[in-house]
Short mmCIF file of C-alpha atoms in Angstrom, two decimals:
data_model
loop_
_atom_site.label_atom_id
_atom_site.label_comp_id
_atom_site.label_asym_id
_atom_site.label_seq_id
_atom_site.Cartn_x
_atom_site.Cartn_y
_atom_site.Cartn_z
CA UNK A 1 54.40 225.66 9.13
CA UNK A 2 53.56 227.40 5.87
CA UNK A 3 50.01 226.85 4.75
CA UNK A 4 48.19 227.70 1.53
CA UNK A 5 44.43 227.49 1.17
CA UNK A 6 42.53 227.91 -2.05
CA UNK A 7 38.91 228.82 -1.52
CA UNK A 8 37.24 225.75 -2.83
CA UNK A 9 38.18 222.59 -4.59
CA UNK A 10 35.62 223.15 -7.34
CA UNK A 11 34.02 226.19 -8.92
CA UNK A 12 31.31 225.94 -11.55
CA UNK A 13 30.30 228.98 -13.59
CA UNK A 14 28.54 229.78 -16.83
CA UNK A 15 30.34 230.91 -19.94
CA UNK A 16 30.75 234.67 -20.10
CA UNK A 17 30.77 235.16 -16.31
CA UNK A 18 33.78 236.20 -14.25
CA UNK A 19 35.46 233.48 -12.22
CA UNK A 20 37.12 234.55 -8.98
CA UNK A 21 39.53 232.19 -7.24
CA UNK A 22 41.00 232.85 -3.81
CA UNK A 23 44.38 231.96 -2.37
CA UNK A 24 45.09 232.53 1.33
CA UNK A 25 48.40 231.86 2.98
CA UNK A 26 49.62 231.76 6.59
CA UNK A 27 53.02 231.67 8.28
CA UNK A 28 54.51 233.23 5.18
CA UNK A 29 55.82 236.56 4.00
CA UNK A 30 56.18 235.92 0.28
CA UNK A 31 57.95 238.41 -1.93
CA UNK A 32 55.78 237.36 -4.84
CA UNK A 33 53.01 234.99 -5.75
CA UNK A 34 52.53 232.91 -8.87
CA UNK A 35 49.47 231.39 -10.47
CA UNK A 36 49.62 228.29 -12.62
CA UNK A 37 47.09 226.34 -14.65
CA UNK A 38 47.07 222.55 -14.70
CA UNK A 39 45.09 220.46 -17.16
CA UNK A 40 44.42 216.76 -16.43
CA UNK A 41 47.52 214.65 -17.00
CA UNK A 42 49.68 217.69 -17.79
CA UNK A 43 52.25 219.73 -15.92
CA UNK A 44 51.47 223.14 -14.42
CA UNK A 45 51.69 226.05 -16.85
CA UNK A 46 52.72 229.49 -15.60
CA UNK A 47 50.11 232.22 -15.96
CA UNK A 48 50.98 235.29 -13.89
CA UNK A 49 53.43 236.50 -11.27
CA UNK A 50 52.69 239.41 -8.93
CA UNK A 51 55.21 241.03 -6.61
CA UNK A 52 54.50 242.13 -3.05
CA UNK A 53 54.69 245.79 -4.03
CA UNK A 54 52.15 245.35 -6.83
CA UNK A 55 48.48 245.53 -6.01
CA UNK A 56 47.22 244.22 -9.31
CA UNK A 57 48.50 242.55 -12.46
CA UNK A 58 46.64 241.92 -15.71
CA UNK A 59 47.19 239.75 -18.74
CA UNK A 60 44.45 239.61 -21.36
CA UNK A 61 41.34 238.25 -19.55
CA UNK A 62 43.28 237.44 -16.38
CA UNK A 63 43.70 239.67 -13.36
CA UNK A 64 45.54 238.96 -10.12
CA UNK A 65 45.53 240.98 -6.92
CA UNK A 66 47.87 240.59 -3.97
CA UNK A 67 47.02 241.89 -0.51
CA UNK A 68 49.91 241.29 1.88
CA UNK A 69 47.88 242.61 4.82
CA UNK A 70 45.10 240.09 4.29
CA UNK A 71 47.65 237.48 3.14
CA UNK A 72 45.48 236.82 0.16
CA UNK A 73 45.57 236.76 -3.63
CA UNK A 74 42.54 236.84 -5.89
CA UNK A 75 42.64 235.45 -9.42
CA UNK A 76 39.96 236.62 -11.84
CA UNK A 77 39.08 235.30 -15.29
CA UNK A 78 36.70 237.62 -17.09
CA UNK A 79 34.42 236.55 -19.94
CA UNK A 80 35.13 232.94 -19.06
CA UNK A 81 35.09 230.27 -21.76
CA UNK A 82 34.77 226.47 -21.60
CA UNK A 83 38.48 226.35 -22.60
CA UNK A 84 39.28 227.99 -19.25
CA UNK A 85 38.16 224.82 -17.48
CA UNK A 86 41.20 223.54 -15.57
CA UNK A 87 42.73 223.44 -12.12
CA UNK A 88 44.35 226.67 -11.01
CA UNK A 89 47.21 226.61 -8.53
CA UNK A 90 48.70 229.41 -6.47
CA UNK A 91 52.25 229.43 -5.14
CA UNK A 92 53.53 232.16 -2.84
CA UNK A 93 57.32 232.46 -3.06
CA UNK A 94 60.13 234.24 -1.27
CA UNK A 95 62.84 236.17 -3.02
CA UNK A 96 65.60 233.60 -2.92
CA UNK A 97 66.63 232.44 -6.34
CA UNK A 98 65.86 228.81 -6.96
CA UNK A 99 63.31 228.52 -4.18
CA UNK A 100 60.94 225.59 -4.52
CA UNK A 101 57.30 226.24 -5.26
CA UNK A 102 54.87 225.22 -2.56
CA UNK A 103 51.47 224.82 -4.17
CA UNK A 104 48.00 224.94 -2.78
CA UNK A 105 45.64 222.07 -3.58
CA UNK A 106 44.17 224.13 -6.39
CA UNK A 107 40.71 225.09 -7.47
CA UNK A 108 39.13 223.17 -10.32
CA UNK A 109 37.16 225.53 -12.50
CA UNK A 110 34.42 224.24 -14.79
CA UNK A 111 32.93 226.67 -17.30
CA UNK A 112 29.73 225.46 -18.92
CA UNK A 113 28.38 226.76 -22.21
CA UNK B 25 58.75 228.23 -27.53
CA UNK B 26 61.34 226.09 -25.72
CA UNK B 27 59.93 223.49 -23.37
CA UNK B 28 60.92 220.98 -20.73
CA UNK B 29 60.70 217.42 -22.02
CA UNK B 30 60.37 214.29 -19.90
CA UNK B 31 60.78 210.63 -20.77
CA UNK B 32 59.20 208.20 -20.56
CA UNK B 33 55.64 209.46 -20.38
CA UNK B 34 54.61 206.31 -18.51
CA UNK B 35 56.80 203.88 -16.59
CA UNK B 36 55.56 200.64 -15.07
CA UNK B 37 57.93 198.98 -12.61
CA UNK B 38 57.82 196.10 -10.17
CA UNK B 39 58.06 197.00 -6.49
CA UNK B 40 61.64 196.90 -5.29
CA UNK B 41 63.13 197.77 -8.67
CA UNK B 42 65.10 200.89 -9.46
CA UNK B 43 63.74 203.46 -11.87
CA UNK B 44 65.31 206.47 -13.58
CA UNK B 45 63.16 209.32 -14.80
CA UNK B 46 64.67 211.64 -17.36
CA UNK B 47 64.24 215.31 -18.09
CA UNK B 48 65.71 217.74 -20.59
CA UNK B 49 65.35 221.25 -19.10
CA UNK B 50 65.20 224.42 -21.19
CA UNK B 51 68.72 225.06 -22.47
CA UNK B 52 69.59 228.39 -20.84
CA UNK B 53 68.02 227.52 -17.49
CA UNK B 54 70.23 226.90 -14.49
CA UNK B 55 67.80 225.80 -11.77
CA UNK B 56 66.21 222.37 -11.97
CA UNK B 57 63.50 220.78 -9.90
CA UNK B 58 61.56 217.59 -9.38
CA UNK B 59 58.01 217.54 -8.07
CA UNK B 60 55.54 214.71 -7.67
CA UNK B 61 51.75 214.54 -7.66
CA UNK B 62 49.97 211.54 -6.23
CA UNK B 63 46.63 210.97 -7.95
CA UNK B 64 44.05 213.46 -6.68
CA UNK B 65 46.52 215.31 -4.47
CA UNK B 66 48.54 218.49 -4.77
CA UNK B 67 51.84 218.99 -6.53
CA UNK B 68 54.63 218.45 -3.96
CA UNK B 69 58.22 219.63 -4.12
CA UNK B 70 60.94 216.99 -3.98
CA UNK B 71 64.29 218.59 -4.76
CA UNK B 72 66.01 221.54 -6.41
CA UNK B 73 69.40 221.47 -8.11
CA UNK B 74 71.80 224.27 -9.00
CA UNK B 75 75.44 224.42 -9.94
CA UNK B 76 75.70 220.63 -9.92
CA UNK B 77 74.45 220.14 -6.42
CA UNK B 78 71.22 219.85 -4.46
CA UNK B 79 70.20 223.28 -3.18
CA UNK B 80 67.03 222.28 -1.34
CA UNK B 81 65.09 219.10 -0.65
CA UNK B 82 61.85 218.17 1.05
CA UNK B 83 61.18 215.51 3.67
CA UNK B 84 59.90 213.26 0.88
CA UNK B 85 63.33 213.21 -0.76
CA UNK B 86 64.98 210.60 1.44
CA UNK B 87 67.88 208.23 0.77
CA UNK B 88 65.74 206.31 -1.70
CA UNK B 89 66.00 209.23 -4.13
CA UNK B 90 68.92 210.79 -5.95
CA UNK B 91 69.34 213.32 -8.74
CA UNK B 92 72.03 213.79 -11.29
CA UNK B 93 72.93 215.98 -14.21
CA UNK B 94 75.04 213.50 -16.14
CA UNK B 95 75.74 215.82 -19.07
CA UNK B 96 74.95 219.32 -20.26
CA UNK B 97 71.36 218.61 -21.16
CA UNK B 98 69.82 215.84 -19.03
CA UNK B 99 68.57 215.92 -15.46
CA UNK B 100 67.57 212.62 -13.89
CA UNK B 101 65.70 211.39 -10.84
CA UNK B 102 66.58 207.92 -9.60
CA UNK B 103 64.34 206.03 -7.22
CA UNK B 104 65.94 202.99 -5.66
CA UNK B 105 63.94 200.04 -4.37
CA UNK B 106 60.57 201.45 -5.40
CA UNK B 107 57.53 201.12 -3.15
CA UNK B 108 53.83 201.05 -4.00
CA UNK B 109 53.44 204.54 -2.55
CA UNK B 110 55.94 205.92 -5.07
CA UNK B 111 53.23 205.63 -7.71
CA UNK B 112 52.60 209.20 -8.87
CA UNK B 113 53.17 211.73 -11.64
CA UNK B 114 56.69 213.11 -11.47
CA UNK B 115 57.24 216.56 -12.93
CA UNK B 116 60.53 218.15 -13.84
CA UNK B 117 60.82 221.94 -13.94
CA UNK B 118 63.49 224.48 -14.75
CA UNK B 119 63.94 228.23 -14.49
CA UNK B 120 66.33 230.98 -15.44
CA UNK B 121 68.96 232.33 -13.08
CA UNK B 122 67.21 235.65 -12.57
CA UNK B 123 64.98 236.71 -9.73
CA UNK B 124 61.20 236.56 -9.94
CA UNK B 125 61.16 234.09 -12.81
CA UNK B 126 58.56 231.38 -13.17
CA UNK B 127 59.31 227.70 -13.31
CA UNK B 128 58.60 225.84 -16.54
CA UNK B 129 57.24 222.33 -16.12
CA UNK B 130 57.36 219.26 -18.28
CA UNK B 131 54.28 217.12 -18.81
CA UNK B 132 55.48 214.52 -16.37
CA UNK B 133 56.20 210.82 -16.14
CA UNK B 134 53.44 208.67 -14.77
CA UNK B 135 55.13 206.08 -12.55
CA UNK B 136 53.13 202.98 -11.71
CA UNK B 137 54.57 200.55 -9.17
CA UNK B 138 53.09 197.06 -9.23
#
Protein backbone atom coordinates (compact mmCIF):
# COMPACT_ATOMS: atom_id res chain seq x y z
CA UNK A 1 0.00 0.00 0.00
CA UNK A 2 1.03 3.62 -0.41
CA UNK A 3 3.17 4.90 2.41
CA UNK A 4 4.42 8.37 3.28
CA UNK A 5 7.09 9.00 5.89
CA UNK A 6 8.13 12.39 7.16
CA UNK A 7 11.56 12.39 8.72
CA UNK A 8 10.69 13.15 12.27
CA UNK A 9 7.67 14.08 14.27
CA UNK A 10 9.40 17.10 15.80
CA UNK A 11 12.15 19.44 14.69
CA UNK A 12 13.53 22.18 16.91
CA UNK A 13 15.75 24.91 15.48
CA UNK A 14 16.91 28.39 16.36
CA UNK A 15 15.60 31.50 14.70
CA UNK A 16 17.56 32.43 11.60
CA UNK A 17 18.62 28.86 10.78
CA UNK A 18 17.39 26.82 7.84
CA UNK A 19 14.85 24.11 8.60
CA UNK A 20 14.91 21.04 6.36
CA UNK A 21 11.98 18.63 6.41
CA UNK A 22 11.97 15.31 4.58
CA UNK A 23 9.14 13.42 2.93
CA UNK A 24 9.71 9.89 1.63
CA UNK A 25 7.11 7.85 -0.17
CA UNK A 26 6.86 4.22 -1.28
CA UNK A 27 4.56 2.25 -3.58
CA UNK A 28 3.74 5.48 -5.37
CA UNK A 29 4.54 7.24 -8.60
CA UNK A 30 3.11 10.68 -7.93
CA UNK A 31 2.83 13.22 -10.71
CA UNK A 32 3.24 16.00 -8.19
CA UNK A 33 3.72 16.62 -4.52
CA UNK A 34 2.17 19.24 -2.28
CA UNK A 35 3.25 20.73 1.01
CA UNK A 36 0.78 22.13 3.52
CA UNK A 37 1.10 23.90 6.84
CA UNK A 38 -1.22 23.13 9.74
CA UNK A 39 -1.49 25.24 12.88
CA UNK A 40 -3.10 23.78 16.03
CA UNK A 41 -6.88 23.61 15.71
CA UNK A 42 -6.82 24.85 12.11
CA UNK A 43 -7.14 23.25 8.70
CA UNK A 44 -4.15 22.60 6.44
CA UNK A 45 -3.03 25.58 4.37
CA UNK A 46 -1.46 25.02 0.95
CA UNK A 47 2.14 26.19 0.59
CA UNK A 48 3.78 24.77 -2.53
CA UNK A 49 3.19 22.27 -5.32
CA UNK A 50 6.02 20.70 -7.31
CA UNK A 51 5.56 18.58 -10.42
CA UNK A 52 7.52 15.41 -11.20
CA UNK A 53 9.41 17.15 -13.99
CA UNK A 54 10.50 19.99 -11.72
CA UNK A 55 13.58 19.56 -9.59
CA UNK A 56 13.07 22.59 -7.42
CA UNK A 57 10.42 25.18 -6.62
CA UNK A 58 10.78 28.36 -4.58
CA UNK A 59 8.41 30.79 -2.94
CA UNK A 60 9.87 33.54 -0.79
CA UNK A 61 11.79 31.75 2.03
CA UNK A 62 10.46 28.33 1.05
CA UNK A 63 12.13 25.84 -1.25
CA UNK A 64 10.95 22.38 -2.26
CA UNK A 65 12.86 19.71 -4.14
CA UNK A 66 11.43 16.55 -5.68
CA UNK A 67 13.60 13.54 -6.51
CA UNK A 68 11.51 10.84 -8.18
CA UNK A 69 14.48 8.44 -8.21
CA UNK A 70 14.94 8.65 -4.46
CA UNK A 71 11.17 8.98 -3.98
CA UNK A 72 11.80 11.93 -1.75
CA UNK A 73 10.92 15.59 -1.33
CA UNK A 74 12.81 18.07 0.80
CA UNK A 75 11.16 21.19 2.19
CA UNK A 76 13.42 24.03 3.29
CA UNK A 77 12.58 27.18 5.25
CA UNK A 78 15.45 29.64 5.21
CA UNK A 79 15.95 32.37 7.80
CA UNK A 80 13.37 30.67 9.99
CA UNK A 81 11.20 32.72 12.35
CA UNK A 82 9.15 31.76 15.42
CA UNK A 83 6.05 32.38 13.25
CA UNK A 84 7.13 29.42 11.11
CA UNK A 85 6.40 27.10 14.04
CA UNK A 86 3.69 24.71 12.85
CA UNK A 87 3.17 21.19 11.56
CA UNK A 88 4.14 20.67 7.94
CA UNK A 89 2.43 18.00 5.88
CA UNK A 90 3.44 16.48 2.56
CA UNK A 91 1.01 14.88 0.13
CA UNK A 92 2.19 13.13 -3.03
CA UNK A 93 -0.57 13.08 -5.66
CA UNK A 94 -1.26 11.48 -9.01
CA UNK A 95 -2.50 13.36 -12.02
CA UNK A 96 -6.15 12.47 -11.85
CA UNK A 97 -8.35 15.45 -11.24
CA UNK A 98 -10.12 15.33 -7.92
CA UNK A 99 -7.78 12.79 -6.38
CA UNK A 100 -7.84 12.69 -2.60
CA UNK A 101 -4.81 13.87 -0.68
CA UNK A 102 -3.03 11.23 1.35
CA UNK A 103 -1.02 13.01 4.01
CA UNK A 104 1.99 11.98 5.99
CA UNK A 105 1.87 12.35 9.77
CA UNK A 106 3.67 15.65 9.47
CA UNK A 107 6.68 17.21 11.07
CA UNK A 108 6.12 19.70 13.87
CA UNK A 109 8.63 22.51 13.58
CA UNK A 110 9.45 24.69 16.57
CA UNK A 111 11.57 27.78 15.97
CA UNK A 112 12.93 29.38 19.11
CA UNK A 113 14.08 32.97 19.36
CA UNK B 1 -9.28 35.83 -0.61
CA UNK B 2 -12.20 33.37 -0.86
CA UNK B 3 -12.23 30.65 1.77
CA UNK B 4 -13.98 27.45 2.74
CA UNK B 5 -16.26 27.94 5.73
CA UNK B 6 -17.49 25.23 8.08
CA UNK B 7 -20.23 25.24 10.69
CA UNK B 8 -20.47 24.65 13.53
CA UNK B 9 -16.95 25.06 14.83
CA UNK B 10 -17.71 22.65 17.67
CA UNK B 11 -20.47 20.06 17.90
CA UNK B 12 -21.20 17.99 20.99
CA UNK B 13 -23.52 15.02 20.45
CA UNK B 14 -24.70 12.03 22.43
CA UNK B 15 -23.57 8.63 21.18
CA UNK B 16 -26.13 7.13 18.83
CA UNK B 17 -27.42 10.48 17.60
CA UNK B 18 -27.18 11.75 14.05
CA UNK B 19 -25.06 14.78 13.24
CA UNK B 20 -24.76 16.95 10.15
CA UNK B 21 -21.62 18.95 9.49
CA UNK B 22 -21.88 21.81 7.05
CA UNK B 23 -19.45 23.36 4.62
CA UNK B 24 -19.59 26.19 2.11
CA UNK B 25 -16.86 25.54 -0.49
CA UNK B 26 -15.24 28.26 -2.57
CA UNK B 27 -17.79 29.35 -5.16
CA UNK B 28 -16.07 28.40 -8.44
CA UNK B 29 -14.72 25.10 -7.14
CA UNK B 30 -16.17 21.85 -8.42
CA UNK B 31 -14.43 19.18 -6.34
CA UNK B 32 -15.36 18.77 -2.69
CA UNK B 33 -13.85 16.65 0.02
CA UNK B 34 -14.21 15.61 3.63
CA UNK B 35 -11.27 14.64 5.80
CA UNK B 36 -11.03 13.85 9.48
CA UNK B 37 -8.25 14.13 12.04
CA UNK B 38 -8.44 12.25 15.29
CA UNK B 39 -6.59 14.09 18.06
CA UNK B 40 -2.83 13.62 17.68
CA UNK B 41 -3.13 11.66 14.44
CA UNK B 42 -2.79 12.47 10.77
CA UNK B 43 -5.35 13.99 8.47
CA UNK B 44 -7.29 11.14 6.81
CA UNK B 45 -9.34 11.24 3.63
CA UNK B 46 -13.01 10.29 3.88
CA UNK B 47 -14.74 11.11 0.59
CA UNK B 48 -14.58 13.21 -2.56
CA UNK B 49 -17.55 14.54 -4.49
CA UNK B 50 -17.85 15.80 -8.05
CA UNK B 51 -20.73 16.44 -10.39
CA UNK B 52 -23.25 15.57 -7.68
CA UNK B 53 -21.87 12.17 -6.91
CA UNK B 54 -19.19 10.49 -4.83
CA UNK B 55 -16.04 10.07 -6.93
CA UNK B 56 -13.86 8.34 -4.34
CA UNK B 57 -14.19 7.15 -0.76
CA UNK B 58 -11.94 5.58 1.83
CA UNK B 59 -12.51 2.51 3.98
CA UNK B 60 -13.49 4.84 6.82
CA UNK B 61 -16.48 6.13 4.85
CA UNK B 62 -18.89 3.28 5.52
CA UNK B 63 -22.69 3.16 5.55
CA UNK B 64 -22.74 5.34 8.65
CA UNK B 65 -21.64 8.31 6.54
CA UNK B 66 -23.30 10.17 3.70
CA UNK B 67 -22.64 13.39 1.81
CA UNK B 68 -24.92 15.74 0.02
CA UNK B 69 -24.87 18.97 -1.89
CA UNK B 70 -28.40 20.12 -1.15
CA UNK B 71 -28.11 23.42 -3.03
CA UNK B 72 -25.60 25.41 -5.04
CA UNK B 73 -23.48 26.44 -2.10
CA UNK B 74 -23.58 23.90 0.75
CA UNK B 75 -21.84 20.56 1.09
CA UNK B 76 -22.77 18.40 4.06
CA UNK B 77 -21.48 15.32 5.85
CA UNK B 78 -24.02 13.29 7.78
CA UNK B 79 -22.98 10.76 10.38
CA UNK B 80 -25.75 8.44 11.49
CA UNK B 81 -25.76 6.72 14.87
CA UNK B 82 -22.54 8.33 16.07
CA UNK B 83 -19.96 6.34 18.02
CA UNK B 84 -17.36 7.46 20.53
CA UNK B 85 -14.62 6.85 17.97
CA UNK B 86 -16.20 9.38 15.61
CA UNK B 87 -14.85 12.12 17.86
CA UNK B 88 -12.42 14.08 15.68
CA UNK B 89 -11.88 17.27 13.71
CA UNK B 90 -13.68 17.10 10.38
CA UNK B 91 -12.28 19.22 7.57
CA UNK B 92 -14.00 20.17 4.36
CA UNK B 93 -11.92 21.06 1.30
CA UNK B 94 -12.56 22.17 -2.25
CA UNK B 95 -10.56 22.69 -5.40
CA UNK B 96 -10.89 24.00 -8.92
CA UNK B 97 -11.58 21.77 -11.89
CA UNK B 98 -8.11 22.15 -13.35
CA UNK B 99 -5.17 19.81 -13.05
CA UNK B 100 -2.42 20.32 -10.48
CA UNK B 101 -4.50 22.57 -8.27
CA UNK B 102 -4.25 22.56 -4.49
CA UNK B 103 -7.11 21.84 -2.17
CA UNK B 104 -8.38 24.63 0.06
CA UNK B 105 -9.40 23.58 3.55
CA UNK B 106 -11.81 25.00 6.05
CA UNK B 107 -10.89 25.32 9.71
CA UNK B 108 -12.90 22.28 10.63
CA UNK B 109 -15.66 21.19 12.96
CA UNK B 110 -14.59 19.62 16.21
CA UNK B 111 -17.02 16.76 16.84
CA UNK B 112 -17.22 15.44 20.39
CA UNK B 113 -19.28 12.32 21.02
CA UNK B 114 -20.31 11.75 24.63
